[in-house]
Coordinates of C-alpha atoms in Angstrom, one line a residue:
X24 CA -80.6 -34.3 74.9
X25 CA -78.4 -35.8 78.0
X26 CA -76.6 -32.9 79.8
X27 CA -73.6 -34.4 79.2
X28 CA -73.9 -34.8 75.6
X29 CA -74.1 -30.8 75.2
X30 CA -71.1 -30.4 77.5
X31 CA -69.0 -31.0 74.9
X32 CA -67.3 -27.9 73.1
X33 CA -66.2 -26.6 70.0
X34 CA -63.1 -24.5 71.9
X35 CA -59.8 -26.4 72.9
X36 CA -59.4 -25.2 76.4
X37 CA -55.8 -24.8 76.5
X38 CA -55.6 -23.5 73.1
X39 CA -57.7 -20.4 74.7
X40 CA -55.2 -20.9 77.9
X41 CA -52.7 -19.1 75.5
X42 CA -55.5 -16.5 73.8
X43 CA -56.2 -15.4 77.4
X44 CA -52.7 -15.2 78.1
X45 CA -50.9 -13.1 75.3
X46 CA -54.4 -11.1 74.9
X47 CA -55.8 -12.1 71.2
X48 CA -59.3 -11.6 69.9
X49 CA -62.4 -14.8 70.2
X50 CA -65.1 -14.3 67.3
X51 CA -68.7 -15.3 67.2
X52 CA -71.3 -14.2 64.8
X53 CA -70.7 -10.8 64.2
X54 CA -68.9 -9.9 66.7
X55 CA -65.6 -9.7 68.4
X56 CA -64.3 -10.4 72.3
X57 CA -61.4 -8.6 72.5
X58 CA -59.1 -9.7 75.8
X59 CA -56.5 -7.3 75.0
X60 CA -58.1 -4.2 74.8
X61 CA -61.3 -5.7 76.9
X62 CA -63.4 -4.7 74.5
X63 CA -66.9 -5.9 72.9
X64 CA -67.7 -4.8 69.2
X65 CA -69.8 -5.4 66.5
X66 CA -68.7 -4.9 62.9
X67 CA -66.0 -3.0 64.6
X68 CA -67.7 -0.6 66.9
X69 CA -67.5 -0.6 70.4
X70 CA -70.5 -2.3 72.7
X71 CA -70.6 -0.7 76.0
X72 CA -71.0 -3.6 78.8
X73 CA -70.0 -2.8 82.1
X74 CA -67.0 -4.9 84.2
X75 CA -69.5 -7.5 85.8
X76 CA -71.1 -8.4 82.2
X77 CA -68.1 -8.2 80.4
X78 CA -65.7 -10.8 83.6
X79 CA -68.9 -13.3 83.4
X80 CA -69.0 -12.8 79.4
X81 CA -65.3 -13.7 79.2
X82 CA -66.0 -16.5 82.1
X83 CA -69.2 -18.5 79.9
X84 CA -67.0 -17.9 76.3
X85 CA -64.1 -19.5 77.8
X86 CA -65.7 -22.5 78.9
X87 CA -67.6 -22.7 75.7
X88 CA -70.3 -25.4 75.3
X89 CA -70.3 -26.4 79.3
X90 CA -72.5 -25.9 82.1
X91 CA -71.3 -23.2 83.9
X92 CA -73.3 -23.3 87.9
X93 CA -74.6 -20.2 89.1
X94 CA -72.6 -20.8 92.3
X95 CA -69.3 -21.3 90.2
X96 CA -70.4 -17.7 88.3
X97 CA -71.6 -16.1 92.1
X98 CA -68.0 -17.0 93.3
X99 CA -65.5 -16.0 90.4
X100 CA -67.6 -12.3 90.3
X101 CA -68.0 -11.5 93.8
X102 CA -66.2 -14.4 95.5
X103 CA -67.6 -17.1 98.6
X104 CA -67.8 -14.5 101.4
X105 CA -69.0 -11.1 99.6
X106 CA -72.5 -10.5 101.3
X107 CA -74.5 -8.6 98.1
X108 CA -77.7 -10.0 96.2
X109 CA -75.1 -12.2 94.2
X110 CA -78.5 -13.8 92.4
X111 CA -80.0 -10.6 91.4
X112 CA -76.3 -9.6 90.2
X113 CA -76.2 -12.8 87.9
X114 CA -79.6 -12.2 86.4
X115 CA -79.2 -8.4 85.8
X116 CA -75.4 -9.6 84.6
X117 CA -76.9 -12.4 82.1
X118 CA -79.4 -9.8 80.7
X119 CA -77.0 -7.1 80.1
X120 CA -74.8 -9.3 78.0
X121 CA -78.4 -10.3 76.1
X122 CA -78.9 -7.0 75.4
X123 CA -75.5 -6.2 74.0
X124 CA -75.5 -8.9 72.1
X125 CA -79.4 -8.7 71.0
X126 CA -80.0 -12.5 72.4
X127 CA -83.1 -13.5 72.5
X128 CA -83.3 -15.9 75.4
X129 CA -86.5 -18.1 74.4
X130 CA -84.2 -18.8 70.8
X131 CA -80.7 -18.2 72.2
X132 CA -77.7 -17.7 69.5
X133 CA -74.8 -16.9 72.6
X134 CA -76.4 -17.3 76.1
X135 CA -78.6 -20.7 77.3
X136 CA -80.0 -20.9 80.5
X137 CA -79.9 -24.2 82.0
X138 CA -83.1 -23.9 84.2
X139 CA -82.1 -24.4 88.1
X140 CA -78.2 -24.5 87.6
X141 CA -77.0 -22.1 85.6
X142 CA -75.7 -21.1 81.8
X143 CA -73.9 -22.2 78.9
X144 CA -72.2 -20.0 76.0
X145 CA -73.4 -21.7 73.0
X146 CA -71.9 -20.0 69.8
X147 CA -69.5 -21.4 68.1
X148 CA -66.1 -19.2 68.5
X149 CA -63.4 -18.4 66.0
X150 CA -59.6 -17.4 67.6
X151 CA -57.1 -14.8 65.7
X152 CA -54.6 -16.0 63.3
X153 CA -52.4 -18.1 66.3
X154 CA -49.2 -16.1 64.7
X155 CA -49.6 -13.2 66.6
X156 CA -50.0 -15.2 69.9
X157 CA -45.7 -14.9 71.3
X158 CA -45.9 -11.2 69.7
X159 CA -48.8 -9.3 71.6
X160 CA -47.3 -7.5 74.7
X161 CA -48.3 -8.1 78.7
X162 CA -49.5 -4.3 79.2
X163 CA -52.4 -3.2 80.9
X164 CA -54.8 -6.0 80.0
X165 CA -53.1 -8.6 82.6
X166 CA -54.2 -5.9 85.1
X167 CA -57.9 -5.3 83.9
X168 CA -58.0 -9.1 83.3
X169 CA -56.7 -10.7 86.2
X170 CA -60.0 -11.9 87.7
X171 CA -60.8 -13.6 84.4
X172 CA -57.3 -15.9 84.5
X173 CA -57.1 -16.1 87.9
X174 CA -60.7 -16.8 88.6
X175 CA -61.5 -19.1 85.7
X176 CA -60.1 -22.5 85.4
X177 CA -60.4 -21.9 81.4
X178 CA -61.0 -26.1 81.7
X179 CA -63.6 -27.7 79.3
X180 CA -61.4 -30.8 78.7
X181 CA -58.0 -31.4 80.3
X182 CA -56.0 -33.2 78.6
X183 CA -52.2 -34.7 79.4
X184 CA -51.4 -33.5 76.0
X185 CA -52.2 -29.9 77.0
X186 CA -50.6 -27.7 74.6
X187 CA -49.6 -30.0 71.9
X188 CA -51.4 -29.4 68.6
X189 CA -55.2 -28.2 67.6
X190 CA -58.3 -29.6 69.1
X191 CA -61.1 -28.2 68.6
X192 CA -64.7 -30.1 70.3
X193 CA -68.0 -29.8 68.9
X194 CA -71.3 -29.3 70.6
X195 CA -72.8 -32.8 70.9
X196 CA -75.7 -34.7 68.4
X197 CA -75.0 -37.4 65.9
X198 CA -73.6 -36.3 62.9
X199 CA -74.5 -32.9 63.7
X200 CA -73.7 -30.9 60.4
X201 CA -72.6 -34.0 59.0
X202 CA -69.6 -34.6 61.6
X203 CA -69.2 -37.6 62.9
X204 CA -69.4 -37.7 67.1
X205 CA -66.8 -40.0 69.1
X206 CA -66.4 -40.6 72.9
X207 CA -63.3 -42.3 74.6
X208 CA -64.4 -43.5 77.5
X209 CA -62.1 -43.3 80.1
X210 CA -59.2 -46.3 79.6
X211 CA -59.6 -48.9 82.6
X212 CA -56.4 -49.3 84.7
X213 CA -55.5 -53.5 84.5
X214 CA -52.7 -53.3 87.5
X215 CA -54.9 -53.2 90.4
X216 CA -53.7 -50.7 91.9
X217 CA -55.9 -47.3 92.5
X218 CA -52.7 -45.5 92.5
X219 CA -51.8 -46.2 89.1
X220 CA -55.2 -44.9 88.2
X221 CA -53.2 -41.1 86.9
X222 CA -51.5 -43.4 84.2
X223 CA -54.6 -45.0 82.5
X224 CA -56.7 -41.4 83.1
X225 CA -53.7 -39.8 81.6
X226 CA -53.9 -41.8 78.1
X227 CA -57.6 -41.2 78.1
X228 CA -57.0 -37.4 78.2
X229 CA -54.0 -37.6 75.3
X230 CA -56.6 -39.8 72.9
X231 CA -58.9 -37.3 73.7
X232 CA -56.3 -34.8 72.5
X233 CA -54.7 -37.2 69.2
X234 CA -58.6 -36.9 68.1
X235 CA -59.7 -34.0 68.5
X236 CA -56.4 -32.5 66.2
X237 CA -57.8 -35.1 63.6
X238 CA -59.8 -32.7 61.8
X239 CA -62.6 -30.8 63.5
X240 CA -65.3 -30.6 60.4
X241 CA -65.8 -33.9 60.4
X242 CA -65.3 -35.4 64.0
X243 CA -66.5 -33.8 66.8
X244 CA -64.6 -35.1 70.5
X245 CA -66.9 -35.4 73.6
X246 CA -65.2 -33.1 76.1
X247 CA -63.0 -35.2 78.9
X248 CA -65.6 -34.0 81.5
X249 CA -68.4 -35.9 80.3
X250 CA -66.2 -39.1 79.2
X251 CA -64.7 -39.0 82.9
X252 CA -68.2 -39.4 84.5
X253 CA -68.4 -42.3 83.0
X254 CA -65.6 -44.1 85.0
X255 CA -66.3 -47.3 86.7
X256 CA -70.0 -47.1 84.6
X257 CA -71.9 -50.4 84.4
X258 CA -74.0 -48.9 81.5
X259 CA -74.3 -50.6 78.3
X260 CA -72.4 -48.8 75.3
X261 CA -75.7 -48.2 73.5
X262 CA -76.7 -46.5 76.9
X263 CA -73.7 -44.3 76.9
X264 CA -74.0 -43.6 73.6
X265 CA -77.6 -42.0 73.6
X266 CA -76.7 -40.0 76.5
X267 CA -73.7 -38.7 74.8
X268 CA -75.2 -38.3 71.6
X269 CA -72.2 -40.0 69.8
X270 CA -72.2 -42.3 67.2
X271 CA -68.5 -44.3 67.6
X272 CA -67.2 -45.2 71.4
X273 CA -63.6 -45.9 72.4
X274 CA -62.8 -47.8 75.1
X275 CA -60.1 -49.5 76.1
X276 CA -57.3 -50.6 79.0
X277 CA -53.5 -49.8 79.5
X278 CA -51.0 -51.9 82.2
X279 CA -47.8 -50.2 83.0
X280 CA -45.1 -52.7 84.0
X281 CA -41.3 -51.2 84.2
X282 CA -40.8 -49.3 81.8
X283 CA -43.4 -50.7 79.1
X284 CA -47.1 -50.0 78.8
X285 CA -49.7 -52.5 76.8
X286 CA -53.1 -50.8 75.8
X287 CA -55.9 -52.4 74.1
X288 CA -58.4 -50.6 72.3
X289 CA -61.5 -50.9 70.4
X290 CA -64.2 -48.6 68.3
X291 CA -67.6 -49.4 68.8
X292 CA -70.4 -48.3 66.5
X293 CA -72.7 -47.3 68.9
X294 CA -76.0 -47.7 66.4
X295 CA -75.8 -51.7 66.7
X296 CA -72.7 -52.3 69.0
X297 CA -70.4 -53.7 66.5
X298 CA -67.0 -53.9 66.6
X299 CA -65.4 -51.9 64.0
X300 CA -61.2 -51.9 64.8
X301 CA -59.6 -53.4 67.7
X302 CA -55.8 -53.6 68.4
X303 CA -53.3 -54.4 71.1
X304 CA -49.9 -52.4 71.8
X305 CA -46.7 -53.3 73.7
X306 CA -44.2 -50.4 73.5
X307 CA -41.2 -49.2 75.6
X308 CA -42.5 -46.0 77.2
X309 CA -40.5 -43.9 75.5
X310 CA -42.8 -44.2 72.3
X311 CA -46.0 -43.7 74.3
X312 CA -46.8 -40.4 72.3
X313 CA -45.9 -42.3 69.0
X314 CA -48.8 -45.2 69.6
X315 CA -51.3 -42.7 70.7
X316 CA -50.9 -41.1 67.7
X317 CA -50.9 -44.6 65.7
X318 CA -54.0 -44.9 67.6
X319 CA -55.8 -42.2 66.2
X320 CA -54.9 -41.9 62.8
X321 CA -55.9 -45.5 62.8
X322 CA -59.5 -44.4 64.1
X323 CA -59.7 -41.9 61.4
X324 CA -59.6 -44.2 59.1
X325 CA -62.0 -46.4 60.4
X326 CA -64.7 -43.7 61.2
X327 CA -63.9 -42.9 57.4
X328 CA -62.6 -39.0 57.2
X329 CA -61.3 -37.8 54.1
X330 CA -58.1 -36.4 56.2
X331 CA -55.3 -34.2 54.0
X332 CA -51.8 -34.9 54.5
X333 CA -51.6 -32.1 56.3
X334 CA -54.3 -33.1 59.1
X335 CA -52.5 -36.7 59.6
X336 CA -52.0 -37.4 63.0
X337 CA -48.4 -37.1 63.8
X338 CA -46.0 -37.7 66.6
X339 CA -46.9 -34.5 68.7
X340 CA -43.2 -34.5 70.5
X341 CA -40.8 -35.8 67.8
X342 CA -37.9 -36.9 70.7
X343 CA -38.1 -39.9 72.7
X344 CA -39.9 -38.7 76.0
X345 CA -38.4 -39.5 78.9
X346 CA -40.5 -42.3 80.8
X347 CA -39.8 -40.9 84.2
X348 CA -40.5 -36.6 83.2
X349 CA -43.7 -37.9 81.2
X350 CA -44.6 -40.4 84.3
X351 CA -44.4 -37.5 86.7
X352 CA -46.1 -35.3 84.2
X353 CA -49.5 -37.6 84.4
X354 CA -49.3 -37.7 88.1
X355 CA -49.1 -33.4 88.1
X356 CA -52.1 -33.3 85.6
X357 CA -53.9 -36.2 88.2
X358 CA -53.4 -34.4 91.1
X359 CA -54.2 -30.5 89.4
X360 CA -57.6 -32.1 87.9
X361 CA -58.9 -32.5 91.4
X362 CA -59.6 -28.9 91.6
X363 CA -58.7 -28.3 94.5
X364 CA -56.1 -26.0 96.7
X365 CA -53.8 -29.1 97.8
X366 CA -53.9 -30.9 94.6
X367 CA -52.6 -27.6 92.5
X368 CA -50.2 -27.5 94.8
X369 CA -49.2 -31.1 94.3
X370 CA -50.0 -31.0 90.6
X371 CA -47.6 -27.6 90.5
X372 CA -44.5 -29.8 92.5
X373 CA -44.9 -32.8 90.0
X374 CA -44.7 -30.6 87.0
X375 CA -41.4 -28.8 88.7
X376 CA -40.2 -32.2 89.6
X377 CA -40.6 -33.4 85.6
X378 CA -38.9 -30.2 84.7
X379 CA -35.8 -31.5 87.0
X380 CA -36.1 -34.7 85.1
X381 CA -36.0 -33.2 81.5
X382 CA -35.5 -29.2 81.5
X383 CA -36.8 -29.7 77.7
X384 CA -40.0 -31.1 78.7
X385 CA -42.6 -28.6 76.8
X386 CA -45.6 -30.5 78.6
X387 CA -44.6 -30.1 82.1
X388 CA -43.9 -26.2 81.3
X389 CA -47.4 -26.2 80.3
X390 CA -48.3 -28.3 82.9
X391 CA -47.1 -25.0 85.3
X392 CA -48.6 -22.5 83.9
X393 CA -51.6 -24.0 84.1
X394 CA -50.9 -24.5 87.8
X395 CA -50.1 -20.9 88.2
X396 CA -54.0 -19.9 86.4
X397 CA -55.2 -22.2 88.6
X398 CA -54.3 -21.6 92.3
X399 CA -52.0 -18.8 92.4
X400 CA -49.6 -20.3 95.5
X401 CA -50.2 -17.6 97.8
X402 CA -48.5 -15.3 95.1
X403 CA -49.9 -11.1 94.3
X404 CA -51.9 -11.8 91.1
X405 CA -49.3 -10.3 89.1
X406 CA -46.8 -12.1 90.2
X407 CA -48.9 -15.5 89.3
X408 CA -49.6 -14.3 85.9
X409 CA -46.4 -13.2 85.4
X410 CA -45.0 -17.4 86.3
X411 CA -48.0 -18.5 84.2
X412 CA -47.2 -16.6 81.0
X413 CA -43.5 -17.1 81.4
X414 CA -44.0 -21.5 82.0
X415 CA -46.5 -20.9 78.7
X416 CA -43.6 -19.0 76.8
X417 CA -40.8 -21.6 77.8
X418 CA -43.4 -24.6 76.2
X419 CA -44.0 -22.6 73.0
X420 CA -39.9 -22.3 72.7
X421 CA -39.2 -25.8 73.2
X422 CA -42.1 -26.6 70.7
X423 CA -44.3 -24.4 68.9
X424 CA -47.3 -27.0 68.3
X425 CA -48.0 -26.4 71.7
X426 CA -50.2 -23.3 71.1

């Protein structure tokens, strides 16, 4: 199968973003990851694994189902300029987890090697009950687990609608387990202009989102790093959708003039290229989060899941957004997705700025804290954890979807 195609993952990054944060449990198999306590166990006893194993366990499960690089793993653990046998320490890492977790790496259950580049964790994971998330205290783990939230960028698929609801993505194959697969392939930008590029990038990562809540059993989301490669692609759809491994595409365009957006989409069934749904939007930016959302649950329908009222797409922020917080909002997420020093730092001014705009602006609090994981501003680790958690506490007031 196409490398990109397995990239995709059943964990929503930013729902972990919060597990990391307030220090809940991930599950897989039989056993339990434990972030507050930094703990391993099986059937509720302890497995010993040593800092290194445990930091690079914590690292692959996080970004679960993507391609982590041995350089990426070399530098989180020991960091660019640490002169030690940093290979040797990833192998003897990678087997120590084995070991603990009896994996078997010619018929892996947890741990694939990706020969030449690196490893992927490939079980799916279950999260504790998301209630206890606001009530587990900052203690000692934030201390023992600073490397982990610092170091990692916790990012399989960033999305603009970060926080806001449940999305979970499944490893990649056509109706794998009977699910349904679906790609949105990154929306093309109609104005011409390159700048306005972090507005139609932004809608791909919140469809992206609006899907993925739809109902994770039966439709499985590629993850926004594979869709994004495919930017400015001349392949065919059938193409694309082999390498994904996907059996619907969405594509589509968006125009921003003033303050109203017009987006065209379309589903494409990927088996003999038909057309199966196609509309076209004009709406007052102010209801941008209401037609993505009209959007999906009109997709659903299409790609036929049996949805209960309950997993109906609905408006994820029920106030009018404000065009200008939301506009700035996109360009933080633009700038923070380049992964680099200066664009967190740009990203992290653009999500203040939308706070200015609108204090009540859950997304741009997220937006922050995410900043805050990510490039710690020449802050003490503490410090940045302590801005993180705090921007991640402020969304989950102002709306408690966003967990």
């Amino acid at each position: 199968m196409h490398e990109n195609a397995r990239d995709s993952c059943y964990g929503a990054s930013r729902k972990f973003r919060y597990y990391f944060l307030f220090g809940a449990s991930l599950k897989f198999d039989d056993v339990e990851l434990d972030l507050g306590s930094y703990q391993l166990r099986r059937n509720g006893s302890v497995i010993k694994l040593e800092r290194i194993p445990m930091e690079l366990l914590i690292l692959l499960a996080s970004r679960n189902g993507q391609l982590v690089s041995r350089e990426e793993i070399i530098e989180k653990l020991w960091g660019k300029d640490v002169f030690v046998d940093s290979e040797h320490g990833v192998n003897t890492a990678i087997r120590k987890i084995r070991n603990a977790l009896q994996d078997d790496p010619e018929k892996p259950r947890f741990i694939q090697t990706v020969v030449g580049k690196g490893y992927r964790f490939v079980a799916p994971l279950v999260t504790a009950p998301e209630e206890v998330l606001p009530a587990v205290p900052m203690g000692r783990r934030f201390r023992s687990m600073q490397f982990i939230l610092i170091g990692t960028c916790l990012m399989a698929v960033v999305t603009a609608a970060a926080y806001f609801g449940l999305r979970y993505f499944w490893p990649a194959g056509i109706s794998q387990g009977g699910r349904t697969m679906l790609a949105v392939l990154p929306f093309e930008n109609l104005t011409g202009d390159p700048d306005q590029d972090y507005f139609s990038d932004g809608l791909t990562e919140e469809m992206i989102t609006q899907l993925g809540r739809l109902d994770p059993r039966q439709l499985g989301v590629i993850a926004r790093t594979s869709a994004m490669s495919y930017k400015h692609s001349s392949k065919a759809v059938d193409q694309i959708g082999r390498e994904l491994g996907v059996n619907y595409i969405l594509e589509g365009s968006a125009r921003r003039e003033g303050g109203r957006v017009r987006i065209a989409a379309q589903l494409i069934q990927v088996r003999d290229q038909s057309h199966v749904w196609a509309a076209e939007y004009d709406r007052e930016m102010q209801s941008v989060l209401q037609l993505q959302s009209e959007v999906a649950d009109a997709i659903g329908n299409e790609v036929r899941l049996k949805l209960a009222p309950e997993q109906r797409v609905h408006p994820q922020n029920p106030r009018a957004v404000n065009p200008e917080a939301y506009e700035t909002y996109l360009k933080g997420r633009y700038f923070i997705e380049k992964w680099t020093e200066e664009g967190t730092r740009v990203g992290r001014e653009y999500f203040e700025q939308a706070i200015q705009k609108d204090p009540n602006y859950a997304l741009a609090y997220a937006g922050l804290a995410d900043s805050y994981v990510w490039g710690r501003a020449g802050l003490p680790p503490e410090e940045a954890l302590r801005r993180a958690r705090a921007a991640a506490t402020k969304a989950l007031e102002l709306d408690d979807t966003t967990r």
